[in-house]
CSV table of C-alpha atoms in Angstrom, one decimal:
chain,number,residue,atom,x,y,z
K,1,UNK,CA,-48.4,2.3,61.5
K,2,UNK,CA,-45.2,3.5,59.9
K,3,UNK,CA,-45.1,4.6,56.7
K,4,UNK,CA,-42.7,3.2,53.5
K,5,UNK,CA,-40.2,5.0,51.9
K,6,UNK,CA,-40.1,3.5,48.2
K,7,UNK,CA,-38.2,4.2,45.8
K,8,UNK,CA,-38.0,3.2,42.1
K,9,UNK,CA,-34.6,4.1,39.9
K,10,UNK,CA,-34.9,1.5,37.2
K,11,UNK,CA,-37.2,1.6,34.1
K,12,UNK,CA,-40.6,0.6,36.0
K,13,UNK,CA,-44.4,0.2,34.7
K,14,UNK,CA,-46.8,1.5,37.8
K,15,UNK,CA,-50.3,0.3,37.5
K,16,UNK,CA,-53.1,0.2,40.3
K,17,UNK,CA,-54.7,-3.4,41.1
K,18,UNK,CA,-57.3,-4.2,43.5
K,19,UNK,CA,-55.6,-0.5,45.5
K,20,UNK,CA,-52.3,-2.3,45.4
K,21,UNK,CA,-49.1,-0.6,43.6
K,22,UNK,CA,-48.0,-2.8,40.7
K,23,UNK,CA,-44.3,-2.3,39.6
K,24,UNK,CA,-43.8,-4.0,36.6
K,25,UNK,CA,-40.3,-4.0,34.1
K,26,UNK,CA,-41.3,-2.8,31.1
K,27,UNK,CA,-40.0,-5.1,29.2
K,28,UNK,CA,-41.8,-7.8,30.7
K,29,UNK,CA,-45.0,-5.7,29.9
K,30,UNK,CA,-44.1,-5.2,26.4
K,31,UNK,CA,-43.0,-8.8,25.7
K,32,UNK,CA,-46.4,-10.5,24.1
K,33,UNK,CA,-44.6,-14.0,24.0
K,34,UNK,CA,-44.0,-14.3,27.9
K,35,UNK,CA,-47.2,-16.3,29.8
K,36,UNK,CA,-49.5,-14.5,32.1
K,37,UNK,CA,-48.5,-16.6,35.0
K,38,UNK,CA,-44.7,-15.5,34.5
K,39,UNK,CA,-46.0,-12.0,34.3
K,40,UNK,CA,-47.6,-11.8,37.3
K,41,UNK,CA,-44.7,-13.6,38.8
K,42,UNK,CA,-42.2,-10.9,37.5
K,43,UNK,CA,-44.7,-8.1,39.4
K,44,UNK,CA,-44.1,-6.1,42.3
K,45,UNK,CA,-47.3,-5.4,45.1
K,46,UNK,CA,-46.8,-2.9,47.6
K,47,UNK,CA,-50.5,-1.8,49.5
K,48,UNK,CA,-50.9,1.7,48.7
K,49,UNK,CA,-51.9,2.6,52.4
K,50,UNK,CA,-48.3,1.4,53.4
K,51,UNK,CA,-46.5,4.5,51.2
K,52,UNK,CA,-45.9,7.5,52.7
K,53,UNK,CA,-43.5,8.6,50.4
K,54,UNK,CA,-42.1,7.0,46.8
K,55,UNK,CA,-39.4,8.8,45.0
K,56,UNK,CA,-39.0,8.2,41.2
K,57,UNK,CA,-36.1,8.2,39.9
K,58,UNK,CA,-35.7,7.4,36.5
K,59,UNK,CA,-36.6,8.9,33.2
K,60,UNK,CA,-38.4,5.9,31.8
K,61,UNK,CA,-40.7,5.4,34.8
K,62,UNK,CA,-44.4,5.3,33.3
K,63,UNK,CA,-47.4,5.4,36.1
K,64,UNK,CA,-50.8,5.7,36.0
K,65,UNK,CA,-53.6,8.2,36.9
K,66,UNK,CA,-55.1,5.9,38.6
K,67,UNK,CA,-52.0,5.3,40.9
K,68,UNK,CA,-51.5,9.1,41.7
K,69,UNK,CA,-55.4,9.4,42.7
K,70,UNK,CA,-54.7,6.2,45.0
K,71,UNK,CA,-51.6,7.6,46.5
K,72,UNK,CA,-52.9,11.1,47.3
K,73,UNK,CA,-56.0,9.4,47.9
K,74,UNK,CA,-53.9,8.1,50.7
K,75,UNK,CA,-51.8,11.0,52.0
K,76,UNK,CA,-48.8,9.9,49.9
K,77,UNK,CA,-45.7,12.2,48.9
K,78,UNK,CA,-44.7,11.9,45.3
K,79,UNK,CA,-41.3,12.8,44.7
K,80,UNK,CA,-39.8,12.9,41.4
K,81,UNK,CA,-36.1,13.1,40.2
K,82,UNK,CA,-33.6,15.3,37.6
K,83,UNK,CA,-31.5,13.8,35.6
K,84,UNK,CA,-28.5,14.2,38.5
K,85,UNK,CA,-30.8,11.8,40.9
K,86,UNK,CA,-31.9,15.1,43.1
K,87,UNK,CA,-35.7,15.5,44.1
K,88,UNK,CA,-36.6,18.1,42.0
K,89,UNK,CA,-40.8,18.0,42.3
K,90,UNK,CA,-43.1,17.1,44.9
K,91,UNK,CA,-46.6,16.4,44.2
K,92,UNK,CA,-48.9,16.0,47.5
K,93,UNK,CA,-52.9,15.5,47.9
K,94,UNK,CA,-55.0,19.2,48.3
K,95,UNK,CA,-56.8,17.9,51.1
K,96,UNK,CA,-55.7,16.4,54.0
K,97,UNK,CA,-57.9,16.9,56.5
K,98,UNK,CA,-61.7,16.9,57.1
K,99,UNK,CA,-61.6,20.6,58.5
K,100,UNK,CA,-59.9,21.9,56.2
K,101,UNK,CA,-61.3,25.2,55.2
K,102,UNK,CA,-61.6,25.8,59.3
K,103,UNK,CA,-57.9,25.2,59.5
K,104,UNK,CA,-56.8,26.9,56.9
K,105,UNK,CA,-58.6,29.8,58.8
K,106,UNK,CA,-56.8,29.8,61.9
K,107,UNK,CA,-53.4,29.5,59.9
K,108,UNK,CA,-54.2,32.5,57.8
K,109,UNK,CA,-55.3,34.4,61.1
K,110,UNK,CA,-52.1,34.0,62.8
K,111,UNK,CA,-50.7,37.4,64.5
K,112,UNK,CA,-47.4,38.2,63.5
K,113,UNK,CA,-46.7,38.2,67.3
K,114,UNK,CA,-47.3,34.1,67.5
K,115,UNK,CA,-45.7,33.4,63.9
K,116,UNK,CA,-42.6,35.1,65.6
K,117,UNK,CA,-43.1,33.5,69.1
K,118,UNK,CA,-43.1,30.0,67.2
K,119,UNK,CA,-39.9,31.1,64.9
K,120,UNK,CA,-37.8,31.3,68.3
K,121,UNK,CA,-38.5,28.2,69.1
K,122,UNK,CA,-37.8,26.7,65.8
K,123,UNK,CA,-34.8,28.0,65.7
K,124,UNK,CA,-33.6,27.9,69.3
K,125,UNK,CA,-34.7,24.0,69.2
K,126,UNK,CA,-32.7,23.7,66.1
K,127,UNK,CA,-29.8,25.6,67.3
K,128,UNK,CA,-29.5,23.2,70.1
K,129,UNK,CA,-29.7,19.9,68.1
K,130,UNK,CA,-26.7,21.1,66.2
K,131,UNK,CA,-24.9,21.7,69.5
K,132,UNK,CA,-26.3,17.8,70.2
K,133,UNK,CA,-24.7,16.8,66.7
K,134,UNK,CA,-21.4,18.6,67.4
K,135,UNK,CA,-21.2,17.0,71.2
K,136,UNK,CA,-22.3,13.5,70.0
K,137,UNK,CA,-19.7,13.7,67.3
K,138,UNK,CA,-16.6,15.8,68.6
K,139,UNK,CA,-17.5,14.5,72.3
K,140,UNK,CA,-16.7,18.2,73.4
K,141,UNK,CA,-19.1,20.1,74.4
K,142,UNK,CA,-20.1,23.4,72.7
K,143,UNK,CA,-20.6,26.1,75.1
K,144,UNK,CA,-21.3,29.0,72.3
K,145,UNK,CA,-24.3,26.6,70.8
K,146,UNK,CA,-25.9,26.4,74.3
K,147,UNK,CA,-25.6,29.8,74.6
K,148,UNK,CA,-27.0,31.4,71.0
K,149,UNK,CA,-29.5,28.8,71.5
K,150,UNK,CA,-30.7,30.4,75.1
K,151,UNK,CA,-30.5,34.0,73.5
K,152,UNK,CA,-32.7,33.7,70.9
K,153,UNK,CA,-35.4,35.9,70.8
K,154,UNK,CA,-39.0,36.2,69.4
K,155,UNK,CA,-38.4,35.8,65.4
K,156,UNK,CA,-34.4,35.7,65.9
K,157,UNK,CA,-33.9,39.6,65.5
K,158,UNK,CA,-30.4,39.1,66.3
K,159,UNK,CA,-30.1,36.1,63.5
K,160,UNK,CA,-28.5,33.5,65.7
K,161,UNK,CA,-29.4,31.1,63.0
K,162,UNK,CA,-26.6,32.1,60.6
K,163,UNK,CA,-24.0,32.9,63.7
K,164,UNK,CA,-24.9,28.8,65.1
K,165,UNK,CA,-25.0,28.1,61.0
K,166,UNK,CA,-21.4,29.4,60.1
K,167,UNK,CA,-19.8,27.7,63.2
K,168,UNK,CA,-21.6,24.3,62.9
K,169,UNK,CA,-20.7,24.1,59.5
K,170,UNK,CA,-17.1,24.8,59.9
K,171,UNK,CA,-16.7,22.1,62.6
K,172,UNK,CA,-18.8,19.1,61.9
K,173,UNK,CA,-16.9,17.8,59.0
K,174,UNK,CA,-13.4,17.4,59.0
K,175,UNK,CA,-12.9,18.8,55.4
K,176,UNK,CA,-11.1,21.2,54.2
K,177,UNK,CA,-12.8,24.3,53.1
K,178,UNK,CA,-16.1,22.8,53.6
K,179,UNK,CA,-19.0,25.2,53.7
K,180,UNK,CA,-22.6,24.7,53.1
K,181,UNK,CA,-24.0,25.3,49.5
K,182,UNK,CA,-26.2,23.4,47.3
K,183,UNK,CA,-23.5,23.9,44.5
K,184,UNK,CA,-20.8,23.2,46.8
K,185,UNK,CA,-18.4,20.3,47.2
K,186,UNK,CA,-19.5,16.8,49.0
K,187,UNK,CA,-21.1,15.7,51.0
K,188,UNK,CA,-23.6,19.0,49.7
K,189,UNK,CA,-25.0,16.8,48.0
K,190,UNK,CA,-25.8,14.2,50.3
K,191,UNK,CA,-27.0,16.8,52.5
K,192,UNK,CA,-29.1,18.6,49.6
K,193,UNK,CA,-30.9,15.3,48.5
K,194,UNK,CA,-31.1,13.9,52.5
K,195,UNK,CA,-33.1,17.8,53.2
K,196,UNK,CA,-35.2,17.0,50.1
K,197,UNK,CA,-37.0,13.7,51.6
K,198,UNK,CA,-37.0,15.4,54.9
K,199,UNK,CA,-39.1,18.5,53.4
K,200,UNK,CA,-41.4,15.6,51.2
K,201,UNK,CA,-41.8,14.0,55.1
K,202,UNK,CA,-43.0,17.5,56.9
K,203,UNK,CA,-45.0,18.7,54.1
K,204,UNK,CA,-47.1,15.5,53.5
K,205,UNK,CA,-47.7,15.9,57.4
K,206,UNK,CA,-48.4,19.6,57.0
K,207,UNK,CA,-51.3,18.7,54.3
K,208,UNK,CA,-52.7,15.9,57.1
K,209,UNK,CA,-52.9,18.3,59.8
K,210,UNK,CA,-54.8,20.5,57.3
K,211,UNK,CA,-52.1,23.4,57.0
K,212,UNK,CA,-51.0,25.2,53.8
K,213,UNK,CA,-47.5,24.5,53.2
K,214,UNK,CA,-47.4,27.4,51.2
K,215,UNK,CA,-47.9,30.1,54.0
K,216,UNK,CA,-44.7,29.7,56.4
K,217,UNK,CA,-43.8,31.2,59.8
K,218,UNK,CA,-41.0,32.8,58.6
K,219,UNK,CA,-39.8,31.7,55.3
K,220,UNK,CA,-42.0,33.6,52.7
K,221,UNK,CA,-40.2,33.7,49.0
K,222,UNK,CA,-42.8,34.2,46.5
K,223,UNK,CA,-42.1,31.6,44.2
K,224,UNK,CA,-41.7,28.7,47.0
K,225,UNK,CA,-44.7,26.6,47.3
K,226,UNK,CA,-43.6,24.9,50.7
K,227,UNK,CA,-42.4,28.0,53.1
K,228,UNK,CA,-44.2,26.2,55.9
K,229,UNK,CA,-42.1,23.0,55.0
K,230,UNK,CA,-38.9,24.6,54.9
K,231,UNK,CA,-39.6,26.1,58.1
K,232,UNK,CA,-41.1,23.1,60.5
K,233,UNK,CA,-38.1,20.9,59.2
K,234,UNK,CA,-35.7,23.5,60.7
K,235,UNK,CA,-35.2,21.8,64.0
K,236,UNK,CA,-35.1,17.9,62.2
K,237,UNK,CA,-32.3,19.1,59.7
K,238,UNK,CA,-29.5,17.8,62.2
K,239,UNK,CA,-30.8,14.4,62.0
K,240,UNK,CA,-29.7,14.5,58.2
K,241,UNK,CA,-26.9,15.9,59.5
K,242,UNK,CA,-25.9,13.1,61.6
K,243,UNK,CA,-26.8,10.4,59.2
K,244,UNK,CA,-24.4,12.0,56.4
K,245,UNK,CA,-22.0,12.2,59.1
K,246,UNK,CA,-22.0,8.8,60.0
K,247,UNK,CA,-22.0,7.9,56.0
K,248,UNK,CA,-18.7,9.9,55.8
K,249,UNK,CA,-17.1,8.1,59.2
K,250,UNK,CA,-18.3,4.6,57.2
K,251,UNK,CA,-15.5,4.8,54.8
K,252,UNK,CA,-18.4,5.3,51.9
K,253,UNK,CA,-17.7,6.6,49.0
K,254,UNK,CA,-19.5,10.2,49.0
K,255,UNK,CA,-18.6,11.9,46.2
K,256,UNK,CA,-21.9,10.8,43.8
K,257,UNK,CA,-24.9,9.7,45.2
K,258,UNK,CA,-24.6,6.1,45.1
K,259,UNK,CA,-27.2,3.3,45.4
K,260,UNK,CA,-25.5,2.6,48.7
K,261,UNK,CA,-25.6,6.7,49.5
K,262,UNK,CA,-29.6,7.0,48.9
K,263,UNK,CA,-30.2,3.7,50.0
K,264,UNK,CA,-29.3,5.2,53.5
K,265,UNK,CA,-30.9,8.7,53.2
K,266,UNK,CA,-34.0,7.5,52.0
K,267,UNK,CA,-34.0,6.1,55.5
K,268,UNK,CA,-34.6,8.9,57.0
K,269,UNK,CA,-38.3,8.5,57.6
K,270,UNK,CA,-37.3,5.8,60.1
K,271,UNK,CA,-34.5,7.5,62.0
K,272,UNK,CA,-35.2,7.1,65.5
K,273,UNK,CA,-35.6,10.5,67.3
K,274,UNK,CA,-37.3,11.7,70.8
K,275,UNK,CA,-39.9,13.7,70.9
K,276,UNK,CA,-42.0,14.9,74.5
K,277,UNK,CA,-40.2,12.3,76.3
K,278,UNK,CA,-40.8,9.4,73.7
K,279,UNK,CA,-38.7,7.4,71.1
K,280,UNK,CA,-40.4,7.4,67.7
K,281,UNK,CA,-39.3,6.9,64.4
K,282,UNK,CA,-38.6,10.6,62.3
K,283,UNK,CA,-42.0,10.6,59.8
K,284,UNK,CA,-44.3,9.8,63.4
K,285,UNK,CA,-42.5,12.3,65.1
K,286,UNK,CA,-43.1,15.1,61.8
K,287,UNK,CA,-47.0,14.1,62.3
K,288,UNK,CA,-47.2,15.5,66.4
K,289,UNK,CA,-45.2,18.6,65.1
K,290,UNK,CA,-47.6,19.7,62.7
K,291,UNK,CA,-50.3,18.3,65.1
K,292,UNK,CA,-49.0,20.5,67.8
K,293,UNK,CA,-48.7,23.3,65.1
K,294,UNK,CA,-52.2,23.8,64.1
K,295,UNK,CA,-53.3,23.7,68.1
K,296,UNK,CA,-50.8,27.1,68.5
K,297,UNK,CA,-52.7,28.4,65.5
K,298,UNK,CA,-56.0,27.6,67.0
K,299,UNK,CA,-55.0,28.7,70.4
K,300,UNK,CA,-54.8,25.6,72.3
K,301,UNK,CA,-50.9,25.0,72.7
K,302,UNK,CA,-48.7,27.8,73.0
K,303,UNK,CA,-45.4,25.6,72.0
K,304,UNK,CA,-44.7,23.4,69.2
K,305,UNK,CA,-43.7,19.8,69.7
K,306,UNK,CA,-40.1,19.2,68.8
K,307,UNK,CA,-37.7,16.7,68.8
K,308,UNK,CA,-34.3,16.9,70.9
K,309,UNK,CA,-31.3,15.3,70.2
């Protein structure tokens, strides 16, 4: 089953019923005058086992204890918002998985060999999804992609990343002076807030494959609690790409993030991508990559499942 994407930017009152998600206005809650029956007409039920991830956007959201425990209970992402609309915490369940303490094992037991064999082909598969991006939307193709892409060696000594980085950025979006930074000009911020579901997507899928998010391949700042996250999501980041290309080409206004904007990046989830042969939607696709992860940790897969454009 697919998980939702919910998200909740007006005032909202979350309470758990009968393991259903109650969304309620608050001033419908507050209002002692109004009848029971038109109360309960005025309420929202989602099924808790639906949500895979709910973003909360506003500063006079009130939820329960009892609806985090059911949505964690359940695998369930919890993003929260600043006062700019950008995901700015994640909150996901500690265990995931039913061997846990077994996994985490063969995670922290990883040779530095095999964390750098799996980093080139992160990065090679990423490197050509951007080429992907580039042919799909200049219709040329890009001969220097293919070719960083195919020289990338064990943990990208050489840093093709940044080389296929600087000239992706410079030629996906017609704009002038366009580079990528989170403080930058737009669409970075369609970019920044699509990258920030797609990390709440692969590190919910992380915890249910019974990884550490924390402990990454490659990424390893101390003071970022989903280096694993930022690391797996590598080779999907062109799919966000795409999709904020595509806003841009739609005439849509892209300078703030709009209802309209995050209507359409909170769709990420669904995006349709291929992965080992198949069409599945994005948050499916996330769950056999971090499936396929922990079976290189444990030894029984040598590659990593990716998608390709």
């Amino acid at each position: 089953m697919i998980k939702k994407t919910i998200y909740i930017g007006n005032p909202a009152y979350l309470s758990l019923r009968d393991k259903q998600l109650v969304i309620k206005l608050p001033e419908i809650v507050k209002n002692e005058s109004l009848s029971e029956e038109f109360k309960h007409k005025s309420e929202v039920v989602k099924p808790i086992e639906d949500i895979g991830v709910i973003v909360l956007d506003n500063k006079q959201i009130t939820i329960t204890s009892g609806v985090l425990e059911a949505l964690l209970e359940n695998n369930s992402a919890v993003v929260t918002c600043d006062s700019k609309s950008m995901p700015v915490g994640l909150m996901l369940p500690l265990y995931g998985n039913t061997t846990q303490n077994e996994r985490f094992r063969f995670q922290l037991d990883a040779s530095i060999p095999l964390k750098k064999q799996l980093w080139q082909q992160t990065i090679k598969t990423k490197i050509e999804n951007q080429a992907a991006v580039l042919y799909i939307c200049s219709g040329e193709e890009v001969r220097c992609m293919k070719s960083w892409a195919a020289d990338v060696k064990s943990g990208d000594s050489e840093n093709l990343e940044a080389r296929a980085a600087a000239y992706y950025w410079k030629n996906l979006f017609n704009i002038d002076y366009f580079t990528r930074d989170r403080e930058g000009i737009p669409p970075n911020n369609l970019l920044n807030y699509g990258y920030a579901i797609l990390r709440a997507v692969v590190a919910r899928n992380l915890v249910i494959s019974g990884l550490l998010p924390t402990l990454g391949i490659h990424h390893h700042n101390r003071y970022n609690a989903y280096c694993l996250a930022d690391d797996i999501m590598e080779p999907y980041r062109p799919y966000v790409d795409k999709l904020v290309y595509d806003i841009i080409g739609n005439g849509i206004d892209y300078s703030e993030l709009t209802k309209e904007v995050k209507a359409k990046l909170l769709g990420i989830p669904t995006l349709d991508v291929t992965i080992s042969g198949k069409r599945s939607p994005l948050m499916v696709a996330v769950g056999q990559t971090t499936a396929s992860l922990y079976k290189c940790f444990s030894g029984e897969l040598r590659r990593i499942s990716y998608p390709e454009m």
